[in-house]
Short mmCIF file of C-alpha atoms in Angstrom, two decimals:
data_model
loop_
_atom_site.label_atom_id
_atom_site.label_comp_id
_atom_site.label_asym_id
_atom_site.label_seq_id
_atom_site.Cartn_x
_atom_site.Cartn_y
_atom_site.Cartn_z
CA MET A 1 2.93 17.49 1.81
CA ILE A 2 2.42 18.61 -1.71
CA VAL A 3 -0.75 20.35 -3.23
CA ALA A 4 -1.39 20.12 -7.08
CA ARG A 5 -4.13 20.79 -9.62
CA LEU A 6 -4.70 19.33 -13.03
CA THR A 7 -5.01 22.34 -15.76
CA ASN A 8 -5.26 21.73 -19.50
CA GLY A 9 -4.12 17.86 -19.01
CA GLN A 10 -1.30 19.07 -17.12
CA VAL A 11 -0.33 18.68 -13.23
CA GLN A 12 0.65 21.92 -11.53
CA VAL A 13 1.77 22.33 -8.14
CA HIS A 14 0.45 24.91 -5.96
CA ASP A 15 1.69 24.56 -2.57
CA ARG A 16 4.94 22.42 -0.70
CA LEU A 17 5.11 22.13 2.77
CA ARG A 18 7.97 20.03 4.42
CA GLU A 19 8.98 19.24 7.79
CA MET A 20 11.89 17.44 9.07
CA VAL A 21 10.39 15.36 11.91
CA GLN A 22 12.62 11.95 11.58
CA LEU A 23 9.84 9.83 12.84
CA ALA A 24 12.29 7.19 12.71
CA GLY A 25 14.85 8.47 14.81
CA GLY A 26 12.07 7.49 17.44
CA LEU A 27 12.31 3.91 17.93
CA ASP A 28 13.70 2.60 20.42
CA GLY A 29 15.34 -0.79 21.20
CA ARG A 30 11.92 -2.90 20.53
CA ASN A 31 10.77 -0.64 17.79
CA ARG A 32 8.42 1.65 19.37
CA LEU A 33 7.72 5.09 18.78
CA SER A 34 8.93 7.25 21.88
CA GLN A 35 6.00 9.83 22.98
CA GLU A 36 8.18 12.40 22.11
CA SER A 37 8.50 11.58 18.57
CA GLN A 38 4.52 11.12 18.11
CA LYS A 39 4.25 14.49 19.57
CA ARG A 40 6.87 16.07 17.38
CA ALA A 41 5.42 14.97 14.27
CA LEU A 42 1.15 15.12 15.66
CA ASP A 43 2.32 18.76 15.87
CA CYS A 44 3.32 18.83 12.14
CA LEU A 45 0.33 16.79 11.19
CA ALA A 46 -1.91 19.69 12.45
CA ARG A 47 -0.50 22.38 11.08
CA PHE A 48 -0.23 20.61 7.60
CA GLY A 49 -3.93 19.59 8.68
CA GLN A 50 -5.19 23.07 8.42
CA ARG A 51 -4.41 22.86 4.58
CA LEU A 52 -6.29 20.14 4.02
CA ARG A 53 -9.58 20.80 5.33
CA ASP A 54 -11.13 21.72 2.27
CA ILE A 55 -9.99 18.94 -0.24
CA PRO A 56 -12.46 16.10 -0.74
CA PRO A 57 -11.19 12.55 0.33
CA GLU A 58 -11.38 10.98 -2.90
CA GLN A 59 -9.00 13.51 -3.84
CA LEU A 60 -6.31 12.90 -0.91
CA ARG A 61 -3.66 10.55 -0.13
CA ILE A 62 -2.01 10.34 3.00
CA VAL A 63 1.05 7.47 3.74
CA GLY A 64 3.02 6.11 5.98
CA THR A 65 6.61 4.23 5.15
CA ASN A 66 9.36 2.67 6.30
CA THR A 67 8.78 3.28 9.81
CA LEU A 68 5.34 2.71 10.59
CA ARG A 69 6.04 -0.71 9.13
CA GLN A 70 7.93 -1.13 11.73
CA ALA A 71 6.75 0.33 14.52
CA ARG A 72 4.85 -1.89 16.86
CA ASN A 73 2.61 0.93 18.03
CA SER A 74 2.25 2.35 14.63
CA ALA A 75 -1.91 1.60 15.22
CA GLU A 76 -1.95 3.48 17.86
CA PHE A 77 0.10 6.41 16.17
CA VAL A 78 -2.17 6.27 13.20
CA ALA A 79 -5.17 6.60 14.81
CA ARG A 80 -3.98 9.99 16.80
CA ALA A 81 -2.88 11.25 13.19
CA GLU A 82 -5.98 10.05 11.53
CA GLN A 83 -7.68 12.59 14.75
CA VAL A 84 -5.27 15.44 13.83
CA LEU A 85 -5.76 15.35 10.36
CA GLY A 86 -9.49 14.07 9.94
CA HIS A 87 -8.55 11.77 6.88
CA LYS A 88 -7.56 8.30 6.64
CA VAL A 89 -3.87 7.28 6.50
CA GLU A 90 -2.18 4.24 4.53
CA ILE A 91 0.74 2.45 5.61
CA VAL A 92 2.38 1.37 2.44
CA ARG A 93 4.65 -1.79 2.09
CA GLY A 94 8.52 -1.35 0.53
CA GLN A 95 7.81 -2.45 -2.91
CA GLU A 96 4.12 -0.02 -3.14
CA GLU A 97 6.51 2.71 -1.71
CA ALA A 98 9.16 2.24 -4.43
CA ARG A 99 6.80 2.23 -7.18
CA LEU A 100 5.41 5.29 -6.10
CA ILE A 101 8.72 6.80 -5.69
CA TYR A 102 9.55 5.97 -9.60
CA LEU A 103 6.46 6.97 -10.46
CA GLY A 104 7.26 10.64 -9.27
CA VAL A 105 10.53 10.55 -10.70
CA ALA A 106 9.54 9.44 -14.33
CA HIS A 107 6.96 12.50 -14.80
CA SER A 108 10.19 14.46 -13.19
CA VAL A 109 12.85 14.12 -15.14
CA GLY A 110 13.21 14.24 -18.81
CA ASP A 111 12.83 10.99 -20.92
CA VAL A 112 15.38 8.42 -21.74
CA SER A 113 15.91 5.45 -24.23
CA GLY A 114 16.39 2.16 -22.37
CA GLN A 115 16.27 1.78 -18.50
CA ARG A 116 16.44 3.92 -15.36
CA LEU A 117 17.74 3.21 -12.05
CA VAL A 118 16.12 5.22 -9.49
CA VAL A 119 17.84 5.88 -6.08
CA ASP A 120 15.69 6.77 -2.70
CA ILE A 121 17.17 7.33 0.62
CA GLY A 122 14.37 7.78 2.75
CA GLY A 123 15.24 8.18 6.80
CA GLY A 124 14.97 4.32 7.73
CA SER A 125 14.62 2.72 4.21
CA THR A 126 16.21 2.75 0.58
CA GLU A 127 14.38 2.03 -2.62
CA LEU A 128 16.14 0.70 -5.51
CA ILE A 129 14.07 0.79 -8.94
CA ILE A 130 15.29 -0.30 -12.24
CA GLY A 131 12.53 0.69 -14.78
CA GLU A 132 11.54 2.36 -17.79
CA LYS A 133 9.79 5.00 -19.06
CA PHE A 134 6.72 5.12 -16.31
CA ASP A 135 6.97 1.09 -15.90
CA PRO A 136 9.00 0.25 -12.79
CA ARG A 137 9.82 -3.47 -13.56
CA HIS A 138 12.27 -4.48 -10.87
CA LEU A 139 11.89 -3.12 -7.24
CA ALA A 140 14.01 -3.56 -3.79
CA SER A 141 12.79 -1.50 -0.60
CA LEU A 142 16.36 -1.84 1.59
CA ARG A 143 16.35 -1.42 5.75
CA MET A 144 18.98 1.27 5.91
CA GLY A 145 18.20 4.93 5.63
CA CYS A 146 19.84 7.99 6.81
CA VAL A 147 18.37 8.40 10.08
CA SER A 148 18.70 4.64 11.14
CA LEU A 149 21.97 4.18 9.97
CA SER A 150 23.33 7.48 11.64
CA ARG A 151 21.51 6.74 14.96
CA THR A 152 23.08 3.26 14.94
CA CYS A 153 27.06 4.61 14.05
CA PHE A 154 27.18 8.31 14.61
CA GLY A 155 24.46 8.82 17.45
CA ASP A 156 26.16 11.38 19.03
CA GLY A 157 27.24 13.33 15.94
CA ARG A 158 31.28 12.69 15.74
CA VAL A 159 32.67 11.15 12.61
CA THR A 160 35.83 8.83 13.03
CA SER A 161 37.67 6.50 10.35
CA SER A 162 36.33 3.96 12.40
CA ARG A 163 33.07 4.64 12.07
CA LEU A 164 32.97 5.57 8.59
CA ARG A 165 33.87 2.18 8.16
CA GLU A 166 31.58 0.64 9.90
CA ALA A 167 28.67 2.47 8.58
CA GLU A 168 29.92 1.34 4.99
CA LEU A 169 30.26 -2.46 6.48
CA LEU A 170 26.80 -2.31 7.48
CA VAL A 171 25.58 -0.84 3.74
CA GLN A 172 27.76 -3.44 2.18
CA LEU A 173 26.12 -6.16 3.90
CA THR A 174 22.79 -5.03 3.25
CA LEU A 175 23.19 -4.24 -0.82
CA GLU A 176 25.32 -7.95 -0.92
CA PRO A 177 21.65 -10.14 -1.63
CA LEU A 178 20.94 -8.37 -4.61
CA ARG A 179 24.30 -6.27 -6.26
CA GLU A 180 24.69 -9.04 -8.58
CA GLU A 181 21.32 -9.57 -9.67
CA TYR A 182 20.85 -5.69 -10.37
CA LEU A 183 24.45 -5.19 -12.44
CA ALA A 184 23.23 -8.08 -14.74
CA ARG A 185 20.20 -5.95 -15.05
CA GLY A 186 22.00 -2.62 -16.36
CA TRP A 187 20.69 0.85 -16.86
CA ASP A 188 21.13 3.47 -18.81
CA VAL A 189 20.84 6.46 -16.64
CA VAL A 190 20.69 6.85 -12.67
CA THR A 191 18.27 9.28 -11.00
CA GLY A 192 18.32 9.75 -7.38
CA ALA A 193 15.66 11.46 -5.44
CA SER A 194 14.68 12.49 -1.69
CA GLY A 195 16.34 14.90 0.59
CA SER A 196 19.28 13.55 1.13
CA ILE A 197 20.69 13.04 -2.13
CA LYS A 198 19.74 16.35 -2.72
CA ALA A 199 21.52 18.04 0.42
CA ILE A 200 24.52 15.82 -1.24
CA GLN A 201 24.52 17.11 -4.36
CA ASP A 202 24.29 20.93 -2.59
CA VAL A 203 27.45 20.03 -0.28
CA LEU A 204 29.30 18.69 -3.81
CA ILE A 205 28.34 21.52 -5.75
CA SER A 206 29.57 24.19 -2.63
CA GLU A 207 32.66 22.30 -2.75
CA GLY A 208 33.74 22.86 -6.03
CA LEU A 209 33.08 19.16 -7.09
CA SER A 210 30.29 19.26 -9.11
CA ARG A 211 27.58 21.51 -11.11
CA GLU A 212 25.08 19.56 -11.53
CA GLY A 213 24.39 15.79 -10.08
CA ILE A 214 26.68 13.50 -8.27
CA THR A 215 29.75 11.54 -9.45
CA LEU A 216 31.39 8.90 -7.80
CA ASP A 217 34.73 10.91 -7.63
CA GLY A 218 32.97 13.58 -6.33
CA LEU A 219 31.47 11.06 -3.28
CA ARG A 220 35.24 9.93 -2.70
CA GLN A 221 36.53 13.67 -2.25
CA LEU A 222 33.41 14.13 0.37
CA ARG A 223 34.14 11.10 2.46
CA ALA A 224 37.66 13.07 3.07
CA LEU A 225 36.02 16.03 4.15
CA LEU A 226 33.84 14.40 6.48
CA LEU A 227 36.82 13.61 8.53
CA GLU A 228 38.09 17.00 8.51
CA VAL A 229 35.20 18.28 9.64
CA ARG A 230 34.47 15.71 12.15
CA ASP A 231 31.07 15.94 13.66
CA THR A 232 27.69 17.00 12.82
CA ALA A 233 27.56 20.63 14.42
CA ALA A 234 30.10 21.69 12.36
CA ILE A 235 28.65 19.97 9.29
CA ALA A 236 26.05 22.26 9.75
CA GLU A 237 27.56 25.33 10.37
CA ARG A 238 30.26 24.79 7.01
CA TRP A 239 27.87 23.98 4.54
CA GLN A 240 24.62 26.32 5.77
CA LEU A 241 22.69 22.43 6.49
CA ASP A 242 19.20 22.85 8.81
CA PRO A 243 20.69 20.62 11.86
CA ALA A 244 18.18 18.57 11.81
CA ARG A 245 19.41 17.65 8.20
CA ALA A 246 23.04 17.95 9.36
CA ARG A 247 22.67 15.07 12.34
CA VAL A 248 21.64 12.94 9.26
CA PHE A 249 23.78 13.63 6.27
CA VAL A 250 26.30 11.13 7.00
CA GLY A 251 24.26 8.23 7.41
CA GLY A 252 22.70 9.10 4.18
CA PHE A 253 26.28 9.68 2.51
CA VAL A 254 27.37 6.44 3.50
CA VAL A 255 24.17 4.33 2.05
CA LEU A 256 24.73 6.51 -0.91
CA HIS A 257 28.78 6.33 -1.36
CA GLY A 258 27.92 2.47 -0.78
CA LEU A 259 25.57 2.16 -3.31
CA CYS A 260 27.44 3.88 -6.24
CA GLU A 261 30.71 1.59 -5.08
CA ALA A 262 28.72 -1.31 -5.06
CA LEU A 263 26.74 -0.98 -8.43
CA ALA A 264 29.54 1.32 -10.40
CA ILE A 265 27.28 4.10 -10.71
CA LYS A 266 29.77 6.70 -11.80
CA ARG A 267 26.93 9.97 -12.24
CA LEU A 268 23.51 10.49 -11.00
CA GLU A 269 21.25 13.26 -11.84
CA VAL A 270 19.18 13.95 -9.03
CA SER A 271 15.44 14.49 -9.67
CA GLU A 272 13.12 17.34 -7.82
CA GLY A 273 10.03 14.99 -7.73
CA ALA A 274 9.76 11.61 -5.57
CA LEU A 275 6.96 9.78 -3.52
CA ARG A 276 4.67 12.65 -3.26
CA GLU A 277 4.54 13.39 -6.94
CA GLY A 278 4.35 9.91 -7.42
CA LEU A 279 1.43 9.95 -4.83
CA ILE A 280 0.03 13.06 -7.12
CA TYR A 281 0.39 10.75 -10.01
CA ASP A 282 -1.06 7.69 -8.86
CA LEU A 283 -4.12 9.48 -7.35
CA LEU A 284 -4.76 11.07 -10.69
CA GLY A 285 -4.95 7.76 -12.49
CA ARG A 286 -7.65 6.49 -9.93
CA ILE A 287 -9.53 9.29 -10.74
CA ARG A 288 -8.99 9.20 -14.11
CA HIS A 289 -10.12 5.05 -14.22
CA GLU A 290 -6.69 3.86 -14.79
CA ASP A 291 -6.26 2.55 -11.98
CA VAL A 292 -3.07 0.38 -11.32
CA ARG A 293 -5.24 -1.97 -8.59
CA ASP A 294 -7.20 -2.78 -11.60
CA ARG A 295 -3.98 -3.94 -13.22
CA THR A 296 -2.56 -5.77 -10.45
CA ILE A 297 -6.17 -7.64 -10.45
CA ALA A 298 -5.73 -8.74 -14.00
CA ASP A 299 -1.81 -9.51 -13.27
CA VAL A 300 -3.02 -11.79 -10.26
CA ILE A 301 -5.59 -13.66 -12.21
CA SER A 302 -3.01 -14.57 -15.17
CA ARG A 303 -0.53 -15.64 -12.88
CA PHE A 304 -2.20 -18.24 -10.51
CA ASN A 305 -4.23 -18.86 -14.28
CA LEU A 306 -8.00 -18.35 -12.27
CA ASP A 307 -11.11 -19.08 -13.84
CA GLU A 308 -11.98 -15.81 -15.00
CA ALA A 309 -15.23 -16.61 -16.27
CA GLN A 310 -16.42 -17.86 -12.97
CA ALA A 311 -14.74 -14.56 -11.06
CA LEU A 312 -16.57 -12.25 -13.38
CA ARG A 313 -19.86 -14.00 -12.47
CA VAL A 314 -19.55 -13.87 -8.62
CA SER A 315 -18.19 -10.33 -8.94
CA ALA A 316 -21.30 -9.63 -11.30
CA THR A 317 -23.84 -11.00 -8.61
CA ALA A 318 -21.91 -9.51 -5.96
CA LEU A 319 -22.10 -6.18 -6.82
CA ASN A 320 -25.87 -6.86 -7.87
CA LEU A 321 -26.40 -7.97 -4.55
CA LEU A 322 -24.70 -4.92 -3.01
CA ARG A 323 -26.36 -2.19 -5.24
CA GLN A 324 -29.98 -3.37 -3.17
CA ALA A 325 -28.28 -3.84 0.38
CA CYS A 326 -25.94 -0.45 0.14
CA SER A 327 -28.70 1.90 0.94
CA LYS A 328 -29.60 0.28 4.51
CA TRP A 329 -26.36 -1.32 5.16
CA ARG A 330 -24.99 2.23 4.52
CA LEU A 331 -22.33 0.70 2.04
CA ALA A 332 -22.46 3.07 -0.88
CA GLY A 333 -19.73 4.28 -2.29
CA GLU A 334 -17.01 3.50 -4.61
CA GLU A 335 -14.62 1.90 -2.21
CA ALA A 336 -17.34 -0.49 -0.91
CA SER A 337 -18.08 -1.60 -4.55
CA HIS A 338 -14.24 -1.86 -5.52
CA LEU A 339 -13.50 -3.71 -2.48
CA LEU A 340 -16.07 -6.49 -3.18
CA GLU A 341 -15.73 -6.35 -6.59
CA ARG A 342 -11.79 -7.36 -6.63
CA ALA A 343 -12.44 -9.77 -3.48
CA ALA A 344 -14.81 -11.54 -5.85
CA ARG A 345 -12.63 -11.83 -8.67
CA LEU A 346 -9.52 -13.13 -6.50
CA HIS A 347 -11.75 -15.22 -4.02
CA GLU A 348 -9.78 -18.92 -5.90
CA VAL A 349 -6.49 -17.98 -5.35
CA GLY A 350 -6.03 -20.30 -2.92
CA LEU A 351 -6.66 -22.88 -5.51
CA LEU A 352 -3.33 -22.65 -6.83
CA LEU A 353 -1.63 -24.51 -3.93
CA THR A 354 -5.05 -27.16 -3.24
CA HIS A 355 -8.61 -27.35 -2.85
CA ASP A 356 -8.60 -28.19 0.40
CA GLN A 357 -8.39 -24.74 2.54
CA HIS A 358 -7.98 -22.86 -0.47
CA HIS A 359 -9.84 -20.03 1.30
CA LYS A 360 -7.25 -19.71 3.73
CA HIS A 361 -4.42 -20.31 1.82
CA GLY A 362 -5.80 -17.25 -0.92
CA ALA A 363 -5.79 -14.62 2.19
CA TYR A 364 -2.41 -15.35 2.95
CA VAL A 365 -1.49 -14.59 -0.54
CA LEU A 366 -3.23 -11.52 -0.18
CA GLU A 367 -2.04 -10.81 2.64
CA HIS A 368 1.28 -10.98 2.41
CA ALA A 369 2.15 -10.68 -1.79
CA ASP A 370 3.31 -7.62 -3.11
CA LEU A 371 0.42 -5.68 -4.81
CA PRO A 372 1.21 -2.46 -6.67
CA GLY A 373 -1.59 0.04 -5.90
CA TYR A 374 -2.35 -1.69 -2.64
CA SER A 375 -1.45 -0.14 0.68
CA ARG A 376 -1.26 -2.54 3.97
CA ASP A 377 -5.17 -2.13 5.20
CA ASP A 378 -5.90 -2.84 1.91
CA GLN A 379 -4.41 -5.99 1.55
CA LEU A 380 -5.69 -6.98 4.81
CA LEU A 381 -9.03 -6.31 3.72
CA LEU A 382 -8.90 -7.98 0.89
CA ALA A 383 -7.77 -10.72 2.62
CA ALA A 384 -10.32 -10.72 5.50
CA LEU A 385 -13.27 -11.14 2.76
CA VAL A 386 -11.08 -14.01 0.94
CA ARG A 387 -10.81 -15.66 4.31
CA ARG A 388 -14.02 -15.80 5.40
CA HIS A 389 -16.11 -15.88 1.55
CA ARG A 390 -16.29 -20.05 2.33
CA ARG A 391 -16.93 -22.58 5.72
CA SER A 392 -16.89 -20.83 9.32
CA PHE A 393 -18.14 -17.12 9.63
CA PRO A 394 -17.62 -16.57 13.52
CA GLY A 395 -19.19 -13.20 14.60
CA THR A 396 -15.35 -12.13 15.37
CA ALA A 397 -13.98 -12.66 12.19
CA PHE A 398 -13.35 -8.99 11.14
CA ALA A 399 -12.63 -7.96 14.84
CA HIS A 400 -8.83 -7.28 13.41
CA LEU A 401 -9.74 -4.76 11.08
CA PRO A 402 -9.38 -0.63 11.19
CA ARG A 403 -12.71 0.16 13.25
CA ASP A 404 -13.79 2.05 10.68
CA TRP A 405 -14.24 -1.19 8.41
CA ALA A 406 -15.14 -3.84 10.61
CA GLN A 407 -18.43 -3.57 10.49
CA ALA A 408 -18.60 -3.03 6.66
CA ALA A 409 -15.83 -6.15 5.74
CA GLN A 410 -18.49 -7.95 7.72
CA ARG A 411 -21.78 -7.17 5.76
CA LEU A 412 -19.52 -7.58 2.56
CA CYS A 413 -18.90 -10.67 3.09
CA VAL A 414 -22.09 -12.00 3.50
CA LEU A 415 -22.62 -10.86 0.21
CA LEU A 416 -19.55 -12.08 -1.11
CA ARG A 417 -20.84 -15.65 0.74
CA LEU A 418 -23.99 -15.82 -1.19
CA ALA A 419 -22.47 -15.08 -4.56
CA VAL A 420 -20.28 -17.95 -3.91
CA VAL A 421 -22.99 -20.38 -3.33
CA LEU A 422 -24.85 -19.05 -6.13
CA HIS A 423 -22.38 -19.82 -8.71
CA ARG A 424 -21.22 -22.96 -7.02
CA SER A 425 -22.28 -25.20 -9.54
CA ARG A 426 -19.86 -23.25 -11.97
CA SER A 427 -22.76 -22.86 -14.88
CA ARG A 428 -23.01 -20.55 -17.54
CA GLU A 429 -26.64 -20.46 -17.07
CA PRO A 430 -27.36 -17.06 -15.76
CA LEU A 431 -29.59 -16.71 -12.50
CA PRO A 432 -32.83 -15.80 -12.59
CA ALA A 433 -33.91 -12.12 -11.19
CA LEU A 434 -33.03 -11.68 -7.04
CA VAL A 435 -34.18 -9.36 -4.97
CA LEU A 436 -32.23 -9.05 -1.68
CA ARG A 437 -34.04 -7.58 1.45
CA VAL A 438 -31.70 -6.47 4.34
CA ASP A 439 -32.73 -4.78 7.86
CA ARG A 440 -30.28 -4.97 10.07
CA ARG A 441 -28.49 -8.23 10.70
CA GLN A 442 -31.73 -9.91 8.76
CA LEU A 443 -31.64 -10.61 4.95
CA GLU A 444 -34.33 -12.40 2.72
CA LEU A 445 -33.77 -13.57 -0.82
CA CYS A 446 -35.93 -14.06 -3.04
CA PHE A 447 -36.23 -15.89 -6.33
CA PRO A 448 -38.82 -16.21 -8.87
CA VAL A 449 -41.97 -19.10 -8.35
CA GLY A 450 -40.72 -22.68 -8.84
CA TRP A 451 -36.59 -21.41 -9.62
CA LEU A 452 -35.35 -22.88 -6.38
CA GLU A 453 -37.81 -26.22 -7.14
CA GLN A 454 -35.93 -26.93 -10.12
CA HIS A 455 -32.44 -26.39 -8.61
CA PRO A 456 -32.98 -28.51 -5.72
CA LEU A 457 -28.60 -28.46 -4.72
CA THR A 458 -28.41 -24.69 -4.61
CA ARG A 459 -31.57 -24.70 -2.28
CA ALA A 460 -29.28 -27.12 -0.22
CA ASP A 461 -26.34 -24.86 -0.09
CA LEU A 462 -28.54 -21.73 0.66
CA GLN A 463 -30.08 -23.51 3.79
CA SER A 464 -26.79 -24.65 4.88
CA GLU A 465 -25.55 -21.13 4.73
CA ALA A 466 -28.45 -19.46 6.61
CA ARG A 467 -27.05 -21.88 9.42
CA LEU A 468 -23.27 -20.55 9.00
CA LEU A 469 -24.60 -17.10 9.20
CA ARG A 470 -26.62 -17.38 11.82
CA LYS A 471 -23.18 -18.00 13.84
CA ALA A 472 -22.07 -14.28 13.02
CA GLY A 473 -25.77 -13.37 13.99
CA PHE A 474 -27.26 -13.04 10.82
CA ALA A 475 -30.83 -14.42 10.02
CA PHE A 476 -31.18 -15.33 6.40
CA ARG A 477 -34.57 -16.86 4.61
CA LEU A 478 -35.48 -17.80 1.37
CA GLY A 479 -38.24 -16.23 0.05
CA ARG A 480 -40.19 -15.66 -3.23
CA THR A 481 -40.41 -12.36 -5.39
CA ASP A 482 -44.75 -13.05 -5.85
CA SER A 483 -45.70 -10.82 -2.94
CA SER A 484 -48.66 -13.46 -2.32
CA ALA A 485 -46.58 -16.82 -1.99
CA ALA A 486 -45.94 -18.17 1.69
CA ARG A 487 -42.54 -17.42 2.42
CA LEU A 488 -40.08 -20.39 2.65
CA THR A 489 -37.72 -20.25 5.81
CA ALA A 490 -34.54 -21.67 5.34
CA ALA A 491 -33.60 -24.55 7.32
CA GLY A 492 -32.02 -23.82 10.67
CA SER A 493 -32.10 -20.12 10.69
CA PRO A 494 -34.15 -18.06 13.09
#
């Protein structure tokens, strides 16, 4: 955990807390977290949670990485973690983890001309990022880390020549698909980040194999020393390592050594900053309204050649309806409006493939694509809104979402559906002043007198939408904005 304050435009770190929980070590053969590893992690989070009590939610981010991406019972653990912490936990995808790591490193080391390769070895994954200045350009997250490799090849703590060769082969097999691609892209400087890399640097310095940083020659000499030491207990004693670090030291070493050999890395500097610092700077961007998620939306619109004018029309109308419904439907706050706006702007992303069923194609793209700035749950929410923005709308459509978002997502989707219907003609003609009244699961959308009569197709579309909303338990009707006029009930609505 890192706690920082913005002072005179500069980030000042006020507190750092770190405990080696090694959650990846708690994964069994079925990729389920053991109760023991969960308890170890939850006890740690309970201690951290005390420090977080007075920090507003909008100034805080808590993320889970590879182990929670892999664990089949991660949802159960995250629910318990959120209860202990009193805050939401996000699970980020591998590419997003890599982006945040690069951001943290780029802000923690000196600027260089040209491209930088960043290497971060975590417990269950290793991230490789090529970027320039603060811009990550090529990212990869590999499923190998210090904990997972140590458990696989050095589970009982013994280090032998045959086990080292076995671990090195696993690393080379993992690197093989991307080795040529990375070498072709090239870089001018290499920076390492993470506890494993810092520990390796400390050991090299203590052995007189380096003054600062890590060299390939130093790693080769350290390999020979590991065969002399022979087990993790001796590693901890010789190099004064915490026992928890010593147990995963060899796995981290093999990953780094293998990377340097495969990518011809002769030397790398070591950064103090990584994922946690990246989260600080990413959160700072959101606070300053420099949110990377907005750039992501713009990139997707451009890449998929979406009709941006139509997307903006739908977005503006959806947000107008939200402003009128937010109080009664408890949808106040930036998070709900941002989600609705982004879903509205991306609702036609599936059209790149085909018009038929494009809402399903769009949902698949948004759920599974790498979207910088988005957590796994963020993408799940976006995909759910896009999936149900047209056609069927069953009452169970959002049952798969996190419990605290299911009802809100259903209500936001109702507003998105209405906005899409109102702009189905793709006309540039502005809509009249609309009045939306909501009361629990009842909605009334009011138009100026005579407008619906002049737009019979829109009226028919809205009447059809009333029948679809009814299946989800919503009663929707049309009305007039002059209070003296009789209300018009949509066909098929209660």
